[in-house]
Short mmCIF file of C-alpha atoms in Angstrom, two decimals:
data_model
loop_
_atom_site.label_atom_id
_atom_site.label_comp_id
_atom_site.label_asym_id
_atom_site.label_seq_id
_atom_site.Cartn_x
_atom_site.Cartn_y
_atom_site.Cartn_z
CA MET A 178 51.19 106.51 145.35
CA SER A 179 54.06 104.17 145.03
CA LEU A 180 57.35 104.72 143.42
CA ARG A 181 57.85 102.03 140.61
CA LEU A 182 61.48 101.12 139.91
CA ALA A 183 63.02 99.19 137.27
CA ALA A 184 63.94 95.70 138.08
CA ARG A 185 65.71 92.96 136.72
CA ARG A 186 65.25 89.78 138.42
CA LEU A 187 65.32 85.92 137.75
CA ALA A 188 62.50 84.04 139.59
CA PRO A 189 62.77 80.32 139.72
CA THR A 190 59.70 78.63 139.45
CA GLY A 191 58.82 74.96 140.54
CA THR A 192 61.41 72.68 142.44
CA ILE A 193 64.93 72.36 142.31
CA TYR A 194 66.56 68.82 142.77
CA ILE A 195 69.61 68.39 144.66
CA PRO A 196 71.21 65.02 145.83
CA ASN A 197 69.91 64.00 149.21
CA ARG A 198 67.61 66.89 149.65
CA LEU A 199 64.26 67.91 147.87
CA VAL A 200 63.88 71.82 148.17
CA ASP A 201 61.03 73.79 147.20
CA ALA A 202 61.66 76.92 144.99
CA GLN A 203 59.82 79.02 147.41
CA GLN A 204 61.98 78.37 150.25
CA VAL A 205 65.26 79.65 148.25
CA PRO A 206 65.92 82.79 147.85
CA ASN A 207 65.56 84.13 144.31
CA SER A 208 69.54 84.71 143.77
CA THR A 209 70.75 81.61 145.66
CA THR A 210 70.53 78.06 146.54
CA TYR A 211 72.81 75.61 148.61
CA LEU A 212 74.40 72.39 147.95
CA ALA A 213 73.46 69.33 150.06
CA GLY A 214 75.61 69.10 153.41
CA SER A 215 76.96 73.00 152.88
CA SER A 216 75.72 76.13 154.28
CA SER A 217 77.31 78.39 151.81
CA PRO A 218 75.17 79.96 149.29
CA LEU A 219 75.97 79.34 145.52
CA PRO A 220 74.19 81.03 142.62
CA THR A 221 71.11 79.32 141.30
CA ALA A 222 72.55 78.79 137.64
CA THR A 223 75.99 77.35 139.25
CA SER A 224 74.21 74.93 141.44
CA SER A 225 72.26 73.40 138.66
CA LEU A 226 75.23 73.07 136.46
CA LEU A 227 76.98 71.10 139.56
CA THR A 228 74.12 69.03 140.47
CA GLY A 229 73.08 68.11 137.15
CA GLY A 230 69.73 69.39 138.04
CA THR A 231 67.35 71.92 135.87
CA VAL A 232 65.78 75.21 136.74
CA THR A 233 62.96 76.79 135.08
CA TYR A 234 63.23 80.74 135.09
CA THR A 235 60.92 83.40 134.48
CA GLN A 236 63.06 86.44 133.53
CA ARG A 237 62.00 90.31 133.56
CA ARG A 238 64.06 92.70 132.08
CA GLN A 239 63.28 96.43 131.98
CA LYS A 240 65.58 99.49 130.71
CA TRP A 241 68.40 100.83 132.98
CA THR A 242 68.15 98.09 135.53
CA ASP A 243 72.09 97.42 135.67
CA ARG A 244 72.78 101.07 135.62
CA LEU A 245 70.46 101.81 138.79
CA TRP A 246 71.74 98.73 140.64
CA ARG A 247 75.32 99.93 140.26
CA LYS A 248 74.30 103.42 141.34
CA TRP A 249 72.76 102.25 144.60
CA GLY A 250 76.04 100.37 145.44
CA GLY A 251 75.27 96.86 143.61
CA LYS A 252 76.96 94.81 141.40
CA SER A 253 76.19 94.15 137.63
CA LYS A 254 75.69 90.27 136.71
CA ALA A 255 78.49 90.40 134.64
CA GLU A 256 80.73 91.51 137.81
CA THR A 257 79.01 89.03 139.99
CA ASP A 258 79.09 85.93 137.48
CA THR A 259 82.36 83.73 138.54
CA VAL A 260 81.62 80.54 136.47
CA ALA A 261 83.68 81.00 133.34
CA PRO A 262 82.93 84.58 132.51
CA GLU A 263 84.81 84.16 129.16
CA LEU A 264 82.06 82.23 127.51
CA ASN A 265 79.84 84.78 127.96
CA ASP A 266 81.05 85.82 124.06
CA PRO A 267 78.94 83.78 121.52
CA GLU A 268 82.11 83.19 119.37
CA LYS A 269 84.24 81.91 122.35
CA ARG A 270 81.72 79.96 123.93
CA LYS A 271 81.25 78.12 120.29
CA THR A 272 85.04 77.42 120.15
CA TYR A 273 85.04 76.08 123.65
CA MET A 274 82.31 73.63 123.02
CA GLN A 275 83.88 72.43 119.55
CA ARG A 276 87.18 71.62 121.33
CA ASN A 277 86.05 70.25 124.71
CA MET A 278 82.76 68.88 124.49
CA ARG A 279 82.80 66.61 121.46
CA GLU A 280 81.87 63.38 123.76
CA ASN A 281 79.12 62.62 126.19
CA THR A 282 77.04 65.06 124.83
CA GLU A 283 73.84 63.29 126.06
CA GLY A 284 71.89 64.89 129.38
CA ASN A 285 73.99 68.06 128.97
CA ILE A 286 72.57 71.31 129.17
CA PHE A 287 74.31 72.44 126.41
CA GLU A 288 73.53 69.60 123.94
CA ASP A 289 71.78 71.96 121.43
CA GLU A 290 74.32 74.37 121.31
CA ILE A 291 76.97 71.55 120.86
CA GLN A 292 75.24 69.53 118.22
CA ALA A 293 74.92 73.02 116.29
CA ALA A 294 78.40 73.95 116.62
CA GLN A 295 79.25 70.42 115.30
CA GLY A 296 77.24 71.09 112.51
CA ASP A 297 78.41 73.97 111.36
CA ASN A 298 81.93 72.64 111.77
CA GLU A 299 81.31 69.86 109.27
CA ALA A 300 79.83 71.89 107.05
CA SER A 301 82.67 74.15 106.88
CA LEU A 302 84.80 71.15 106.38
CA ALA A 303 82.81 69.79 103.77
CA SER A 304 82.42 72.65 101.58
CA PRO A 305 85.85 74.77 101.98
CA VAL A 306 86.35 77.86 100.32
CA LYS A 307 89.07 78.02 97.78
CA THR A 308 91.28 80.81 97.29
CA GLN A 309 90.32 81.33 93.51
CA ASP A 310 86.81 81.64 94.69
CA ARG A 311 87.63 84.46 97.04
CA ILE A 312 89.76 86.19 94.31
CA ALA A 313 86.71 85.86 91.73
CA LEU A 314 84.30 87.36 94.46
CA VAL A 315 86.52 90.46 94.60
CA VAL A 316 87.68 90.68 90.98
CA ASP A 317 84.36 89.69 89.61
CA PRO A 318 81.34 90.54 92.21
CA ASP A 319 78.85 90.64 89.57
CA PRO A 320 79.21 88.07 86.78
CA ARG A 321 75.70 88.55 85.11
CA SER A 322 76.18 92.06 84.73
CA ARG A 323 79.95 91.59 82.94
CA VAL A 324 78.27 89.12 80.72
CA ARG A 325 75.77 91.23 79.70
CA TRP A 326 78.03 94.03 79.27
CA GLN A 327 80.46 92.22 77.41
CA ARG A 328 77.56 90.82 75.01
CA LYS A 329 76.40 94.46 74.41
CA LYS A 330 79.94 95.16 73.24
CA VAL A 331 79.83 92.44 70.84
CA ILE A 332 76.86 93.50 69.23
CA GLN A 333 78.09 96.89 68.84
CA MET A 334 81.28 95.50 67.03
CA VAL A 335 79.35 93.70 64.79
CA ARG A 336 76.86 96.37 63.83
CA LYS A 337 79.96 98.86 63.21
CA ASN A 338 81.42 95.91 61.24
CA GLY A 339 84.80 95.99 63.34
CA ALA A 340 85.53 99.64 62.75
CA LEU A 341 87.03 101.57 65.47
CA THR A 342 87.04 105.33 66.03
CA ARG A 343 90.20 107.42 66.86
CA ASP A 344 88.98 107.53 70.61
CA GLU A 345 88.48 103.71 71.01
CA LYS A 346 92.08 102.98 69.08
CA ILE A 347 93.93 105.28 71.64
CA ARG A 348 92.04 103.72 74.83
CA MET A 349 93.51 100.47 73.49
CA THR A 350 96.98 101.26 73.01
CA GLU A 351 97.38 103.91 75.94
CA ARG A 352 96.66 103.50 79.59
CA GLU A 353 95.11 106.36 81.81
CA MET A 354 94.02 106.41 85.25
CA LEU A 355 91.28 108.85 86.74
CA HIS A 356 91.24 109.08 90.33
CA LYS A 357 89.03 111.52 92.60
CA SER A 358 89.64 112.68 96.31
CA GLU A 359 87.03 112.79 98.98
CA PHE A 360 85.76 116.41 99.80
CA LEU A 361 88.40 118.48 101.30
CA PRO A 362 88.03 121.23 104.13
CA THR A 363 89.09 124.19 102.03
CA SER A 364 87.88 126.44 99.41
CA LEU A 365 88.08 126.44 95.53
CA LYS A 366 90.21 129.18 95.59
CA LYS A 367 92.82 127.83 97.80
CA LEU A 368 92.84 124.50 96.48
CA VAL A 369 93.28 125.66 92.48
CA MET A 370 96.59 126.88 93.08
CA LEU A 371 97.80 123.80 93.94
CA SER A 372 95.95 121.89 91.03
CA ARG A 373 97.57 124.57 88.55
CA GLN A 374 100.97 123.83 90.07
CA ILE A 375 101.22 120.19 89.38
CA ALA A 376 99.25 120.39 86.10
CA GLY A 377 101.68 118.86 83.40
CA LYS A 378 104.39 117.32 85.98
CA PRO A 379 105.58 113.96 86.00
CA ILE A 380 103.91 112.10 89.08
CA ASP A 381 107.09 112.07 91.30
CA GLU A 382 107.94 115.70 90.72
CA ALA A 383 104.33 116.54 91.63
CA ILE A 384 104.67 114.77 94.89
CA THR A 385 108.04 116.51 95.51
CA GLN A 386 106.28 120.00 94.93
CA MET A 387 103.49 118.97 97.39
CA LYS A 388 105.96 117.69 100.00
CA TRP A 389 107.73 121.03 100.43
CA SER A 390 104.58 123.48 99.84
CA LYS A 391 103.81 125.33 102.89
CA LYS A 392 100.16 125.05 102.07
CA LYS A 393 97.91 123.39 104.55
CA MET A 394 95.94 121.15 101.91
CA ALA A 395 99.18 120.29 100.33
CA ALA A 396 99.77 117.13 102.41
CA GLU A 397 95.97 115.91 101.43
CA VAL A 398 97.02 116.47 97.72
CA ARG A 399 100.06 114.47 98.13
CA TYR A 400 98.29 111.75 99.89
CA TYR A 401 95.77 111.19 96.78
CA LEU A 402 98.72 111.67 94.36
CA GLU A 403 100.45 108.76 95.87
CA GLU A 404 97.28 106.58 96.27
CA ALA A 405 96.71 107.49 92.42
CA ARG A 406 100.05 106.55 91.35
CA ASP A 407 99.65 103.27 93.59
CA LEU A 408 96.36 102.28 91.82
CA ALA A 409 97.71 103.16 88.29
CA VAL A 410 100.56 100.75 88.80
CA ALA A 411 98.57 98.02 90.82
CA GLN A 412 95.43 98.34 88.38
CA ARG A 413 96.58 99.29 85.06
CA GLY A 414 100.34 98.43 84.83
CA MET A 415 101.53 101.83 84.15
CA GLY A 416 104.87 103.34 84.95
CA LEU A 417 106.51 99.60 84.52
CA GLY A 418 109.08 100.63 81.43
CA ALA A 419 112.43 99.74 83.54
CA ALA A 420 110.76 96.60 84.72
CA ASN A 421 109.52 95.35 81.17
CA GLY A 422 112.67 96.94 79.28
CA GLU A 423 110.47 99.16 77.49
CA LEU A 424 113.17 101.94 77.86
CA LEU A 425 113.98 103.93 74.63
CA HIS A 426 117.81 103.55 73.25
CA GLN A 427 117.71 107.39 72.81
CA ALA A 428 115.85 110.15 74.47
CA ARG A 429 113.21 111.75 72.68
CA LYS A 430 112.89 115.67 72.66
CA ILE A 431 109.17 117.16 72.26
CA GLN A 432 107.62 119.85 72.78
CA THR A 433 104.45 120.38 75.23
CA ARG A 434 101.68 122.22 74.54
CA ASP A 435 102.50 125.05 76.72
CA GLY A 436 105.50 125.36 74.70
CA LYS A 437 108.43 123.74 76.88
CA TRP A 438 110.89 121.35 75.39
CA MET A 439 111.40 118.06 77.32
CA GLU A 440 113.61 114.67 76.84
CA ILE A 441 111.76 111.56 76.95
CA SER A 442 113.55 108.06 77.61
CA ASP A 443 111.19 106.41 79.62
CA PRO A 444 107.48 106.25 77.41
CA THR A 445 105.65 104.55 80.53
CA ARG A 446 106.67 107.12 82.80
CA ILE A 447 103.27 108.43 84.56
CA TYR A 448 102.75 112.26 84.28
CA ILE A 449 99.20 114.54 85.59
CA ALA A 450 97.43 115.21 82.00
CA GLN A 451 94.76 117.07 83.69
CA SER A 452 94.19 118.20 87.10
CA TRP A 453 91.01 120.22 88.37
CA ILE A 454 88.61 120.76 91.36
CA GLY A 455 85.18 120.61 92.13
CA ARG A 456 82.62 122.21 94.58
CA GLY A 457 81.15 119.99 96.97
CA PRO A 458 78.23 120.63 99.74
CA TRP A 459 78.74 123.11 102.64
CA ARG A 460 80.22 121.59 105.63
CA GLY A 461 78.21 124.07 108.00
CA LYS A 462 77.14 127.27 108.40
CA GLU A 463 78.09 130.09 111.25
CA LEU A 464 76.98 133.52 112.34
CA ASP A 465 78.99 136.50 111.45
CA TYR A 466 78.66 139.11 113.92
CA LYS A 467 78.98 142.70 112.64
CA GLY A 468 78.27 146.04 113.93
CA ARG A 469 74.96 147.88 115.08
CA GLY A 470 73.48 144.46 115.72
CA ARG A 471 73.68 142.98 112.35
CA THR A 472 74.83 139.68 111.30
CA GLY A 473 75.63 137.45 108.59
CA ILE A 474 76.26 133.95 107.43
CA ILE A 475 79.43 132.03 107.08
CA LYS A 476 79.20 129.00 105.04
CA HIS A 477 82.37 126.47 105.54
CA PRO A 478 82.95 125.16 101.80
CA ALA A 479 84.16 121.39 100.79
CA THR A 480 86.38 121.04 97.42
CA SER A 481 87.23 117.82 95.72
CA PHE A 482 90.78 117.27 93.81
CA SER A 483 90.68 114.92 90.53
CA VAL A 484 93.76 114.05 88.37
CA LEU A 485 93.77 112.26 85.20
CA LEU A 486 97.10 110.28 84.87
CA LYS A 487 98.57 109.11 81.46
CA GLU A 488 102.02 107.78 80.25
CA GLU A 489 104.49 109.79 78.26
CA LYS A 490 103.80 107.79 75.45
CA SER A 491 100.40 110.13 75.16
CA ARG A 492 102.29 113.17 75.17
CA ILE A 493 104.57 111.85 72.53
CA ARG A 494 101.49 110.83 70.00
CA ASP A 495 99.97 114.33 70.83
CA TYR A 496 103.44 115.95 69.66
CA GLU A 497 103.75 114.06 66.61
CA GLU A 498 100.15 114.63 65.61
CA ARG A 499 100.82 118.46 65.98
CA VAL A 500 103.80 118.39 64.00
CA THR A 501 101.92 116.32 60.99
CA LYS A 502 99.26 118.83 60.80
CA LYS A 503 101.32 121.71 60.87
CA SER A 504 103.43 120.25 57.94
CA SER A 505 100.41 119.20 55.80
CA GLN A 506 99.00 122.63 56.18
CA GLY A 507 101.47 124.28 53.43
CA PRO A 508 102.89 127.74 53.38
CA TRP A 509 100.77 130.43 54.70
CA VAL A 510 99.58 132.94 51.79
CA HIS A 511 98.66 136.59 52.70
CA LEU A 512 96.02 137.35 49.68
CA PRO A 513 94.74 133.73 48.43
CA ASN A 514 93.10 133.57 45.02
CA ARG A 515 89.24 132.95 46.01
CA LYS A 516 85.80 133.86 44.46
CA VAL A 517 84.04 136.79 46.17
CA TYR A 518 80.21 136.37 47.05
CA GLY A 519 77.94 138.68 47.80
CA GLN A 520 78.99 141.83 46.12
CA ARG A 521 76.79 144.87 46.49
CA PRO A 522 76.01 146.91 43.18
CA TYR A 523 76.39 149.66 45.09
CA TYR A 524 79.22 151.85 46.66
CA SER A 525 79.32 151.70 50.67
CA TRP A 526 79.70 155.33 51.34
#
């Protein structure tokens, strides 16, 4: 019974032509060859490059070859290769060929690769990618779907004869931003306290609250609040009242839904209109060892965090609607005059 080991060899076949000498492949070792007039061995691939000759190889590869070879004290091919090891990287090889091998490529062993590299370079120069095209790929990645959606909305508008609902009018005049976090490694009971703490507060004040909070997840909530604020400013143009000159000449005093009075001078200031959490998938399970040989299962939960950002103009509109509704109701009457229906023809006792 023989032991079969993984092997990786480069076995030359045929003959190797060297100036002033014709050497048969069987007479030369598998890994080395000799230059004319020299007794020092060189790698076969190196000698073929120096002499301009061609060598045909039969390559056999099997798994774990380099690892076994290094284990027995040998060196890998990358360690023994001394001729331009930096050209092993395909990108560096392509750049080197474009820069240094533009002329006299006939008869070169890299002729095919040089021509392919030159063709790619000419194609890239012939059709340059404009900055506007790159921006369009990001802003409008699927133009067909966008055109289909716009056509659908136009058809709906024509069917409604241009009539807009109350919610559609509000969305056209007021901006908002909905942002959801990734699933955080915490429970609902712990994260809901932070969610209630920042609800209804301006975004800057909420970030300050999370900055000085002692809760472990306060840092994560602060990160997502800052991310939501940046996206609201960059994508929706919220919170730019001072830059656009939209500040009020006189501060407006309003009352929130929870009964607190506040003064607003910037109608575009971002505040947290809603804040809620969501249950995510279980992150994993763990055995809970109990007494008398009994065990339980501990499930590690995951929770997400969502915020809805709006501008102060939305809160001003909500306050005005509540005041208008209350004033239109009229005075409250204890016993109004109204008809009585469903009287019984007999006494109830």
